[in-house]
XYZ file of C-alpha atoms in Angstrom:
609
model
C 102.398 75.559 104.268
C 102.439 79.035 102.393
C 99.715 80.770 101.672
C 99.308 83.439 99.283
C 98.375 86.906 99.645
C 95.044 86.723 98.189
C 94.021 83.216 99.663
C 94.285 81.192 96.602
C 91.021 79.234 95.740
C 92.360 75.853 94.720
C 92.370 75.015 98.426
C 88.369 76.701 98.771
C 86.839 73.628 99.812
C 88.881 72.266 102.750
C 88.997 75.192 104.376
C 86.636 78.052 103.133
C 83.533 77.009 102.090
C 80.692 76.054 104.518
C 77.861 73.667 103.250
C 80.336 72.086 101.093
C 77.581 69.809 99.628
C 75.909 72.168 98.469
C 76.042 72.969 94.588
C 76.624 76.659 94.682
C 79.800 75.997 97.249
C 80.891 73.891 94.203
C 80.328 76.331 91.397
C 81.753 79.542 93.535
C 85.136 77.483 94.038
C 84.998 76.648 90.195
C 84.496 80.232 89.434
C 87.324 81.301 91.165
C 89.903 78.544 90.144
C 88.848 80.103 86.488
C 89.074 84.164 88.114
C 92.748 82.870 89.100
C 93.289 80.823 86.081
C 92.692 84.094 83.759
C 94.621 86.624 86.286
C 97.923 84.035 86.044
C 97.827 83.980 82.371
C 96.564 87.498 81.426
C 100.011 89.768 81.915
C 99.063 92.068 79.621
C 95.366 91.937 78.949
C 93.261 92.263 75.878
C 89.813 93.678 75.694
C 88.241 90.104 74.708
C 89.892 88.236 78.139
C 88.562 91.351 80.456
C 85.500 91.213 79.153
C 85.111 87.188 79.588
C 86.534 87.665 83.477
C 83.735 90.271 83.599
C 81.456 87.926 82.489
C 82.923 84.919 84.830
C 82.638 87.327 87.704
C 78.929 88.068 87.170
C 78.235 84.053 87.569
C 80.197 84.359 91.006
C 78.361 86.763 92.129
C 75.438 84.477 91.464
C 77.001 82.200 92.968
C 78.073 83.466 96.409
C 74.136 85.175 96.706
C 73.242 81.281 96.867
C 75.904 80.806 99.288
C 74.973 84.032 101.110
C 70.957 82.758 101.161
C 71.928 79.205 102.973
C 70.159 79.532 106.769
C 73.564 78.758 108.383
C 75.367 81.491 106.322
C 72.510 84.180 107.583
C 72.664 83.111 111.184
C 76.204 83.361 111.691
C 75.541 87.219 109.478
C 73.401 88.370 111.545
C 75.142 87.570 115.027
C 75.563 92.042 116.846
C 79.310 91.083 117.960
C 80.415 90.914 114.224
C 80.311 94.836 113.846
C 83.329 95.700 112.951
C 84.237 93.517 110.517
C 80.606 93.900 108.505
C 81.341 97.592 108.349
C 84.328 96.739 106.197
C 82.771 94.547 104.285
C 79.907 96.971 103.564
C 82.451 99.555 103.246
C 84.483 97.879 100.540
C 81.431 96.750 98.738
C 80.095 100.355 98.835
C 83.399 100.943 96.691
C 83.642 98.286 94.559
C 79.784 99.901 93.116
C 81.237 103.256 93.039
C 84.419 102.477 90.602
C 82.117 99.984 88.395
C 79.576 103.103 87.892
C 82.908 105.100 87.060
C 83.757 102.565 84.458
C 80.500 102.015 83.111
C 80.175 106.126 82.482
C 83.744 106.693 81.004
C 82.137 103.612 78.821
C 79.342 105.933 77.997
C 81.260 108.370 77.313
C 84.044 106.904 75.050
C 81.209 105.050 73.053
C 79.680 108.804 72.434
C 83.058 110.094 71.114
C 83.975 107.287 68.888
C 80.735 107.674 67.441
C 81.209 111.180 66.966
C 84.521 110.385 65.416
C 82.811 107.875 62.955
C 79.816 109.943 62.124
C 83.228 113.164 61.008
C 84.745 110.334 59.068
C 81.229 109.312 56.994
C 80.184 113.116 56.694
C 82.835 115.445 55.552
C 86.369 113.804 55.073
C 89.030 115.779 55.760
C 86.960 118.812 56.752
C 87.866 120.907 60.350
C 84.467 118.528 62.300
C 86.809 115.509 62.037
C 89.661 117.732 63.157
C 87.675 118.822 66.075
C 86.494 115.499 66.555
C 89.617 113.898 67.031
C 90.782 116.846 69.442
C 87.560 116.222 71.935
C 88.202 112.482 71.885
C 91.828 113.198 72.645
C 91.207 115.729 75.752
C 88.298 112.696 77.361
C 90.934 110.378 77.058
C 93.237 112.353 78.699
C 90.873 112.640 81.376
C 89.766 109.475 81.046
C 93.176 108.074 81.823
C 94.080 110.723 84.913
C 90.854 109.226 86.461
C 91.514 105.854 85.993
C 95.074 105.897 87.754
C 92.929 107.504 90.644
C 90.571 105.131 90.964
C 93.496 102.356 90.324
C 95.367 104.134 93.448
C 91.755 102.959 95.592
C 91.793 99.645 94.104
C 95.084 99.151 95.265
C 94.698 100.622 98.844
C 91.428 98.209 99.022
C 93.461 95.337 98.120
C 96.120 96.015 101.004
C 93.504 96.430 103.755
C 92.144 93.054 102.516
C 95.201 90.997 102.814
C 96.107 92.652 106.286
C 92.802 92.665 108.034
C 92.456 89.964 110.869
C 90.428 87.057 110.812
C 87.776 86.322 113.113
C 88.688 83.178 114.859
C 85.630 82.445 117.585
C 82.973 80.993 114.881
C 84.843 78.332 112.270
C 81.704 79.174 109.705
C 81.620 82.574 110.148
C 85.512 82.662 109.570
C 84.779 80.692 106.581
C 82.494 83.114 104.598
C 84.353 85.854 105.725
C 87.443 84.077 103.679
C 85.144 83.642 100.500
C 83.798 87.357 100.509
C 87.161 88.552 100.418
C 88.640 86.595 98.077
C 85.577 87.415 95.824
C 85.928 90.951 96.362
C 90.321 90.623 95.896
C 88.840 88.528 92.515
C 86.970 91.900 92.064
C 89.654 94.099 92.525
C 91.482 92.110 90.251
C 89.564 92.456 87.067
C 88.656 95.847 87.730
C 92.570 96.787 88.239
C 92.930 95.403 84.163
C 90.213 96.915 82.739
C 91.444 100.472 84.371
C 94.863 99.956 82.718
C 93.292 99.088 79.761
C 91.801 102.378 80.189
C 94.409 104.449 81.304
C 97.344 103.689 78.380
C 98.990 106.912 77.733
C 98.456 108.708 74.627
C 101.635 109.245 72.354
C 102.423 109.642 68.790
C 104.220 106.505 67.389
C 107.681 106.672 66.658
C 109.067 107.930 63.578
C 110.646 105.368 62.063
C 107.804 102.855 62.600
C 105.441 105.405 61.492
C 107.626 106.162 58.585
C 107.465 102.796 57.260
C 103.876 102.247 58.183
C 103.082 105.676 55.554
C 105.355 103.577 53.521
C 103.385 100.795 53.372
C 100.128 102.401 53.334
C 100.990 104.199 50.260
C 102.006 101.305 48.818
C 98.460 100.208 49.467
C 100.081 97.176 51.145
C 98.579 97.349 54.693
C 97.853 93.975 56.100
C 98.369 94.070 59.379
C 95.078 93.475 60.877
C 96.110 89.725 62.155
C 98.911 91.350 63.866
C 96.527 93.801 66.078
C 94.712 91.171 67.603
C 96.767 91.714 70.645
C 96.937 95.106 70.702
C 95.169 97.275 72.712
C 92.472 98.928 70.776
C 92.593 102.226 72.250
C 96.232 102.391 71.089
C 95.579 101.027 67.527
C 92.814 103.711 67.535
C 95.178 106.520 68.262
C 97.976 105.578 66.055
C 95.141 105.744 63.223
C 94.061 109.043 64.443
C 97.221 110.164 64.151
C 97.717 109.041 61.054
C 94.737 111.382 59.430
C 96.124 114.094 61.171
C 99.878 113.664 59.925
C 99.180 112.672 56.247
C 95.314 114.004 56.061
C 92.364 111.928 55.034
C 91.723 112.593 51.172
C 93.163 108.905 50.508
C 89.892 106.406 51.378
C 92.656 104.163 52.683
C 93.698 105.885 55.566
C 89.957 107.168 56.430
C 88.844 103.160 56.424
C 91.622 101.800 58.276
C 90.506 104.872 61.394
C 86.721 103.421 60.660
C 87.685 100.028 61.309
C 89.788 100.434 64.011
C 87.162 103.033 65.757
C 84.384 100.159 64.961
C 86.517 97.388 66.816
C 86.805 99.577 69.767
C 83.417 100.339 69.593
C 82.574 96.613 70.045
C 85.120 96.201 72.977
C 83.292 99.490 74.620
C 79.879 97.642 74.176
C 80.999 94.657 75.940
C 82.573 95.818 78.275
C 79.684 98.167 79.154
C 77.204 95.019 79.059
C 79.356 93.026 81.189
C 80.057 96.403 83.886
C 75.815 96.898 83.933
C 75.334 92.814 84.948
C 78.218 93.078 87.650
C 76.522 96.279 89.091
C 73.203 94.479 89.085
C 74.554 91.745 90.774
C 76.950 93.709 93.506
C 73.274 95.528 94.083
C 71.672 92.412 95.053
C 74.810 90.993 97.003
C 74.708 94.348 99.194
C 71.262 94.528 99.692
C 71.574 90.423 100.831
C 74.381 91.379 103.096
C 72.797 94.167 105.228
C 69.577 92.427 105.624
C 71.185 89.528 107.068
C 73.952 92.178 109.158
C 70.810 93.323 111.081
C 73.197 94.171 114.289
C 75.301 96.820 111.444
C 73.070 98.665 109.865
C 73.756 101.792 111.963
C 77.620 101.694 111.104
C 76.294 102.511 107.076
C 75.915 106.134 108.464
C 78.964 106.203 109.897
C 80.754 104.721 106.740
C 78.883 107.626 104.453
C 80.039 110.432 106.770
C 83.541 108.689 106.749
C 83.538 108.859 102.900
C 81.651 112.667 102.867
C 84.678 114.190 104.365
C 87.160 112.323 101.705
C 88.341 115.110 99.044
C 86.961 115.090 95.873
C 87.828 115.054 92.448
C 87.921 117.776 89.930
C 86.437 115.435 87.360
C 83.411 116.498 89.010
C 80.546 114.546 86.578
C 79.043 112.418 89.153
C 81.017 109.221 89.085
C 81.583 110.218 93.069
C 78.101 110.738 93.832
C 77.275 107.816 95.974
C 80.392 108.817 97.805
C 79.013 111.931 98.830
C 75.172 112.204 98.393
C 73.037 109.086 98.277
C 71.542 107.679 101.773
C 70.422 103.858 102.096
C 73.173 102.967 99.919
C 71.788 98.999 99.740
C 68.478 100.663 98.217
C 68.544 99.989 94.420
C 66.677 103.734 94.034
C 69.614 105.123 95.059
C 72.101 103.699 92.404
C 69.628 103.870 89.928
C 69.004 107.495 90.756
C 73.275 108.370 90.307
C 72.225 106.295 87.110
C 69.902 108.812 85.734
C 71.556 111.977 86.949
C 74.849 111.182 85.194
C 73.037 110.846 81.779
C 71.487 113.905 82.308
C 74.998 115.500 83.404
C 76.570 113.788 80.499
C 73.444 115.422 78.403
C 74.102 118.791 79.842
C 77.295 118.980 79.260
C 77.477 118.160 75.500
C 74.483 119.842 74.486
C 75.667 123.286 73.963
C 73.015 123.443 70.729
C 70.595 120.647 71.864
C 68.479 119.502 69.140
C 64.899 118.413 68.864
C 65.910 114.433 69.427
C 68.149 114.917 72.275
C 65.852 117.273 74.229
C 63.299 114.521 73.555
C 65.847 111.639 75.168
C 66.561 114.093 78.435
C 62.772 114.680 79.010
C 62.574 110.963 79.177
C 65.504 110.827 81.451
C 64.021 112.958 84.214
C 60.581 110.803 84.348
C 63.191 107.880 84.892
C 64.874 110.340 87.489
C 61.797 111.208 89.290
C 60.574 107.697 89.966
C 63.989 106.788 91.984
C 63.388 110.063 93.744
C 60.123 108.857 94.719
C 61.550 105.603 95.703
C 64.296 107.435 98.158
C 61.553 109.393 99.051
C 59.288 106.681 100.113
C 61.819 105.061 102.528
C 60.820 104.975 106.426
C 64.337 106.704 106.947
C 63.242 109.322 104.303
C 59.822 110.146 105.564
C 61.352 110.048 109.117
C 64.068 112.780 108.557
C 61.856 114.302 106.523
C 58.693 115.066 109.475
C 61.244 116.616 112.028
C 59.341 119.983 113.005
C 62.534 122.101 112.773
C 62.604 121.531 108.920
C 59.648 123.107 108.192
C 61.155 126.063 106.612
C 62.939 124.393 104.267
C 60.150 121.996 102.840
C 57.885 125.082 102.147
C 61.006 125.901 99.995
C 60.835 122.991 98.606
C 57.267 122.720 97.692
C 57.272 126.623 96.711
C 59.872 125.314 94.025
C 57.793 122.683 93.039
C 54.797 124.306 92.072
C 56.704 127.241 90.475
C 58.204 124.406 87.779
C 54.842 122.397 87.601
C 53.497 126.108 86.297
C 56.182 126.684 84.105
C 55.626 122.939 82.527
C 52.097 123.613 82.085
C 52.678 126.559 79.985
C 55.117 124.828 77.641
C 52.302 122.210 77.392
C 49.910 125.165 76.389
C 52.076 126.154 74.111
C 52.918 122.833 72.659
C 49.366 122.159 71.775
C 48.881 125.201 70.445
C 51.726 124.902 68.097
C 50.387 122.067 66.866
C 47.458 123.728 66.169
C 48.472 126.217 63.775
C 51.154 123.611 62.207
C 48.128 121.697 61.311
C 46.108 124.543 60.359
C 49.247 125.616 58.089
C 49.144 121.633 56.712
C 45.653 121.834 55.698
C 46.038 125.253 53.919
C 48.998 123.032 51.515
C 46.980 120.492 50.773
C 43.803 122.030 50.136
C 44.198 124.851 48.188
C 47.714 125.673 46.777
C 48.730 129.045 46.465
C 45.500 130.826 47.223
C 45.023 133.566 50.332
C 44.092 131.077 53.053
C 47.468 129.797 52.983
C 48.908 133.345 53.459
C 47.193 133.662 56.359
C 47.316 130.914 58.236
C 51.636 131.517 57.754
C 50.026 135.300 59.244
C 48.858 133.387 62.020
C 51.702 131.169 62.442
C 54.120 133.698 62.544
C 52.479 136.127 65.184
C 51.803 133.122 67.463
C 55.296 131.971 67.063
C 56.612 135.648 68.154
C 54.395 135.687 71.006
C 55.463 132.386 72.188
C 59.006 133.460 72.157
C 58.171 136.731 74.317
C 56.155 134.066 76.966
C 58.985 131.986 77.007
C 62.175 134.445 77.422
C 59.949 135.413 80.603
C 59.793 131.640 81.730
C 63.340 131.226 81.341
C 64.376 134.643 83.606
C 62.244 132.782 86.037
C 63.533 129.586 85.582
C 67.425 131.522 86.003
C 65.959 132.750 89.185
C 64.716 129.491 90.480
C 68.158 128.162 90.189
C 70.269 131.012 92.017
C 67.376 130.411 94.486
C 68.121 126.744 94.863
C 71.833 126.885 94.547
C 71.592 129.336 97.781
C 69.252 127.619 99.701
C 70.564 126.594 103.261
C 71.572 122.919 103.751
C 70.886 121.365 107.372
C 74.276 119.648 108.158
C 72.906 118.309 111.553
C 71.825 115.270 109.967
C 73.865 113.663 107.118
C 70.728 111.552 106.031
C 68.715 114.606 105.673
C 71.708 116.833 103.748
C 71.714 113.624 100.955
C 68.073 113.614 100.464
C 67.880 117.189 100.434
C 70.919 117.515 97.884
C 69.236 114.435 95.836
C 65.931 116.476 95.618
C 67.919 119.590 94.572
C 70.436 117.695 91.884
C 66.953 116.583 90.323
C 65.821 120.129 90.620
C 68.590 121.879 89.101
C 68.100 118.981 86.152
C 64.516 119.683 85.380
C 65.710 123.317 85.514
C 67.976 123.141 82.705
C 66.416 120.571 80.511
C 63.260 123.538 80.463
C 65.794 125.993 80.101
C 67.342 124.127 76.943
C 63.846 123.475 75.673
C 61.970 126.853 76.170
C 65.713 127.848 73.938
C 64.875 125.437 71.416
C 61.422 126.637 70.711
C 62.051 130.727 71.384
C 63.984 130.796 67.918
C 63.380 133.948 66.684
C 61.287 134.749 63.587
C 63.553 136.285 61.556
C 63.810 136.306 57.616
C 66.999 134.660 56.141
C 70.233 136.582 54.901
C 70.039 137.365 51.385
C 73.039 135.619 50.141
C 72.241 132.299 51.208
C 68.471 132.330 50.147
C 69.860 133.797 46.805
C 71.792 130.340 46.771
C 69.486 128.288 48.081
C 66.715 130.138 45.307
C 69.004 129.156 42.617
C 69.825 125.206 44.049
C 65.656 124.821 44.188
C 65.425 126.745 40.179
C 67.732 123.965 39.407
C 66.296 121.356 41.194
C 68.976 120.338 42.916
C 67.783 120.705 46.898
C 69.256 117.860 48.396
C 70.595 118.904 51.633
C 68.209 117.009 53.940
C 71.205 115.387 55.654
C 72.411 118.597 56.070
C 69.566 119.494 58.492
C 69.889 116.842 60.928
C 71.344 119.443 63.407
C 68.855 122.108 62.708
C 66.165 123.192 64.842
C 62.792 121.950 63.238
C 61.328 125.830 63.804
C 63.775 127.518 61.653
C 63.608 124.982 58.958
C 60.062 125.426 58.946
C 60.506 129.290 58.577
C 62.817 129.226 55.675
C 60.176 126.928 53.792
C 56.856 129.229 54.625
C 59.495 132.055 53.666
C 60.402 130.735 50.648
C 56.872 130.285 49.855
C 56.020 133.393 50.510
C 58.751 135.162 48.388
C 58.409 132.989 45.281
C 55.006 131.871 45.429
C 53.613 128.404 45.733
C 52.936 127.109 42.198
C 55.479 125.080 41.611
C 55.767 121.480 43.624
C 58.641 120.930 44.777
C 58.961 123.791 47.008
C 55.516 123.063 48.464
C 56.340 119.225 49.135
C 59.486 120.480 50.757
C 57.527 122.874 53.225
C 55.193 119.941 54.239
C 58.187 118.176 55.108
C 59.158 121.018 57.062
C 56.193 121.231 58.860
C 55.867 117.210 59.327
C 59.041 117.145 61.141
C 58.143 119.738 63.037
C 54.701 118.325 64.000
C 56.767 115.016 65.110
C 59.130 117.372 67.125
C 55.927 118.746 69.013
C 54.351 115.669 69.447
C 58.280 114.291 71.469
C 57.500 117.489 73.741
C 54.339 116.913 74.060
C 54.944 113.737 75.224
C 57.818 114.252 77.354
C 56.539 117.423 78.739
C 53.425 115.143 80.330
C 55.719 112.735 81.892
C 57.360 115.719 83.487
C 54.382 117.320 84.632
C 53.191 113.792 86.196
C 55.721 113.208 87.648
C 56.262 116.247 89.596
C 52.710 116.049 90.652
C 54.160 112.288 92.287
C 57.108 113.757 93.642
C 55.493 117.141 95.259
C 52.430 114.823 96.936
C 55.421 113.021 98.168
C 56.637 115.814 100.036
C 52.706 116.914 101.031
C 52.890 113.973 102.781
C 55.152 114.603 105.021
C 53.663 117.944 106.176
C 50.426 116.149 108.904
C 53.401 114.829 110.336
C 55.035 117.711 111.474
């Protein structure tokens, strides 16, 4: 009889499945009769049907770690002569992670552009932000699309060592669960291969004479389509809208609502697909970590799988989907996904915060106490602290902890600083609402501004020491005599070089300088408050809390504090900015903590060497 190429699953329980009494042998075959079911009928796939395979493969997962937890499955595991063939199965699992934590960022990352996209069409219709919008989402796709056929190119080489690789044919139940991991992981491959051409559909205007008729038709104010697009791609329905605004402009609503809708529907197929990619990750994570705790006889050959996949070439897209390819030890150890986790949202961070503002400075601050408590996880792992004692790396370690307690000085000054911003912000707060317009409040803005200038001085040192720290990192020697110790070492430094430039972004943010406005705008601005017609506080969303708190005490100061409305709107100045100080504040302790943890960490080490 025939078989086919990926061991169909309709014949799972005569001659796959081990325990076959047992209910989770029952539910994994059912799970995979559906997997096939959906990968017979889905030729071209839509966004709904990937994500409900995604969703269908996170209960088989569930369903094989029952399987994988039955005492006859983890005997025949563990057996030393099975080497070989658990080094492929680690190997391929190892890879399977890695291209679901590529998905799940370029999820992130579309999700961020369409809602840039739909926060340009809301704001300013028609302006050059929704122009420059639309030409930022149209380079990531790009991107996004020369990646995916990359990672589809794996996929497919995965898929063809499955279906050739020999069976092992001197245990029947070992040969058995062998069968259902690969047919899981061809299942895998499967769903993965739709949702990357889903991803990767080229980007082309429509053609004329469709398009023609559809500007036809939308002039006509007859567009009723939306039935018909059910089946369509959304990333292609989102483009041919995008186009649309740029071809015949956005000053008819109609055209600007059918690009919202069609952004919004893609934003829902982004959110579940990214809910469905973070369960399947989850669950691969607990299937690995199951599988080399039962391979006990393998668990050297994960060393020599990560220094099979350090030499492999990278990628120019260089934004850390590859990082577990290349850098993370222990690759079982959920610190170490979690930790590629958290230093791809700070990349993602870095790299779109050219002007960060007060909110997103708060979010990345957050990010690295998350980042520092998987680094003291890796750090904390026997392998870790072994690699770690050696005597000959002693040099290197006082590097280490020099580094260390050169940014837990620098954080404790921006603390200082913090509290003593919110200090004279209060001070400046109680002058407003106690006495209006009288000399204490003039002072206290005296005081304000010559700590503010001072601060800036103190902190344009920090950051010429902070610029130094990093050249000082980024040349630091790397031991390649053990590739356990190079991907802790690079791990600690990654989460270095983070720290470094969220401080760097932050000591930016609050070294403004004091500086009085131009005369033409406050002439402007003078005349919109005489008229009483200030009602740009949407505007300001973008605007760093100090200089909006300078124009207020400024405009104070120039036109005097008698009437009301230009005092409430310098307490609302300063109220935002006391909530600004209070995020750093905040984030700046979790910082500091936590590279007290990660520093006593390394002291640890040091008795042992």
């Amino acid at each position: 009889m025939a078989t086919s190429k990926c061991n169909t699953s309709l014949n799972i329980r005569s001659n796959s499945l081990p325990s076959r009494s047992h209910p989770s042998a029952l539910r994994l075959e059912e799970q995979l009769n559906k997997l096939k079911t959906w990968e017979e009928a889905a030729s071209t796939a839509t966004a709904d049907m990937i994500c409900s395979s995604l969703s269908a493969t996170e209960e088989l997962y569930e369903c094989l770690d029952d399987l994988l937890g039955l005492p006859l499955t983890q005997q025949a595991l563990s057996l030393h002569q099975h080497e070989e063939w658990a080094n492929e199965l680690l190997d391929g699992s190892v890879r399977l992670l890695d291209i679901c934590s590529a998905a799940r960022e370029f999820m992130s990352q579309l999700s961020k552009h369409a809602s840039d996209l739909q926060s340009a069409l809301r704001r300013r219709k028609g302006d050059s932000s929704m122009e420059s919008s639309i030409a930022k989402y149209t380079s990531f796709r790009r991107k996004m699309k020369k990646e995916s056929k990359r990672l589809l190119a794996v996929l497919k080489r995965m898929d063809n060592k499955i279906g050739a690789s020999s069976m092992i044919n001197q245990d029947h139940c070992l040969e058995m669960m062998i069968r259902v991991l690969k047919e899981v992981s061809t299942r895998t491959i499967s769903i993965f291969q739709s949702l990357l051409l889903f991803l990767s559909v080229p980007i082309s205007k429509p053609k004329p004479a469709k398009w023609s008729m559809l500007s036809k038709l939308m002039h006509k104010g007859v567009i009723t389509c939306e039935e018909e697009q059910e089946n369509v791609n959304q990333l292609e329905s989102v483009d041919a809208a995008l186009w649309s605004l740029c071809r015949y402009g956005s000053n008819e609503g109609q055209n600007v609502q059918i690009a919202q809708n069609r952004l919004e529907a893609l934003e829902a197929d982004i959110q579940g697909f990214e809910n469905a990619l973070g369960c399947i990750v989850q669950a691969s994570e607990k299937r690995e970590k199951m599988l080399k705790l039962f391979l006990t006889g393998t668990v050297v050959q994960l060393n020599r799988v990560a220094e099979r996949k350090a030499m492999a070439p990278s990628s120019k897209y260089n934004n850390g989907l590859n990082a577990r390819l290349n850098s993370f030890p222990c690759r079982s150890h959920p610190s170490t996904l979690r930790l590629e986790g958290e230093l791809n949202k700070l990349k993602t961070w870095e790299e779109g915060s050219f002007m960060p503002i007060a909110d997103t400075i708060c979010s990345s601050l957050s990010g690295m106490e998350k980042l520092y408590v998987c680094l003291d996880d890796l750090l904390g792992l026997p392998l870790t602290q072994q690699v770690l004692s050696l005597h000959q790396h002693r040099e290197w370690i006082n590097k280490l902890l020099d580094g260390s307690v050169r940014l837990l000085d620098i954080c404790g000054v921006a603390r200082d600083f913090m509290s003593q911003l919110k200090e004279h912000v209060s001070d400046l707060q109680s002058a407003l609402r106690r006495r209006k317009g009288d000399s204490s409040m003039e002072s206290n803005i005296a005081k304000y501004t010559c700590f503010r200038k001072k601060m800036k001085k103190d902190f344009a040192r920090l950051i010429a020491a902070l610029k130094q720290m990093n050249y000082t990192i980024e040349g630091s020697p790397l031991l390649d005599q053990d590739h356990h110790l190079h991907a802790v070492i690079r791990a600690i430094m990654e989460a270095r070089q983070n720290t470094i430039a969220i401080l760097q972004s932050l000591l930016m943010f609050l070294s403004t300088p004091v500086s009085k406005p131009k005369t033409t705008k406050w002439l402007l601005v003078s005349k919109l408050m005489h008229e009483e017609r200030v009602t740009c506080e949407p505007q300001q969303e973008s605007v760093n809390e100090l200089k909006t708190a300078d124009t207020a005490l400024f405009i104070l100061c120039r036109y005097g504090s008698s009437e009301r409305e230009k005092m409430q709107i310098a307490q609302n100045r300063l109220e935002e900015l006391e909530a600004c100080i209070k995020g750093f504040e905040n984030g700046l302790g979790c910082m500091f903590r936590s590279l007290i943890k990660a520093r006593v960490s390394l002291l640890n080490v040091i008795p042992l060497i």
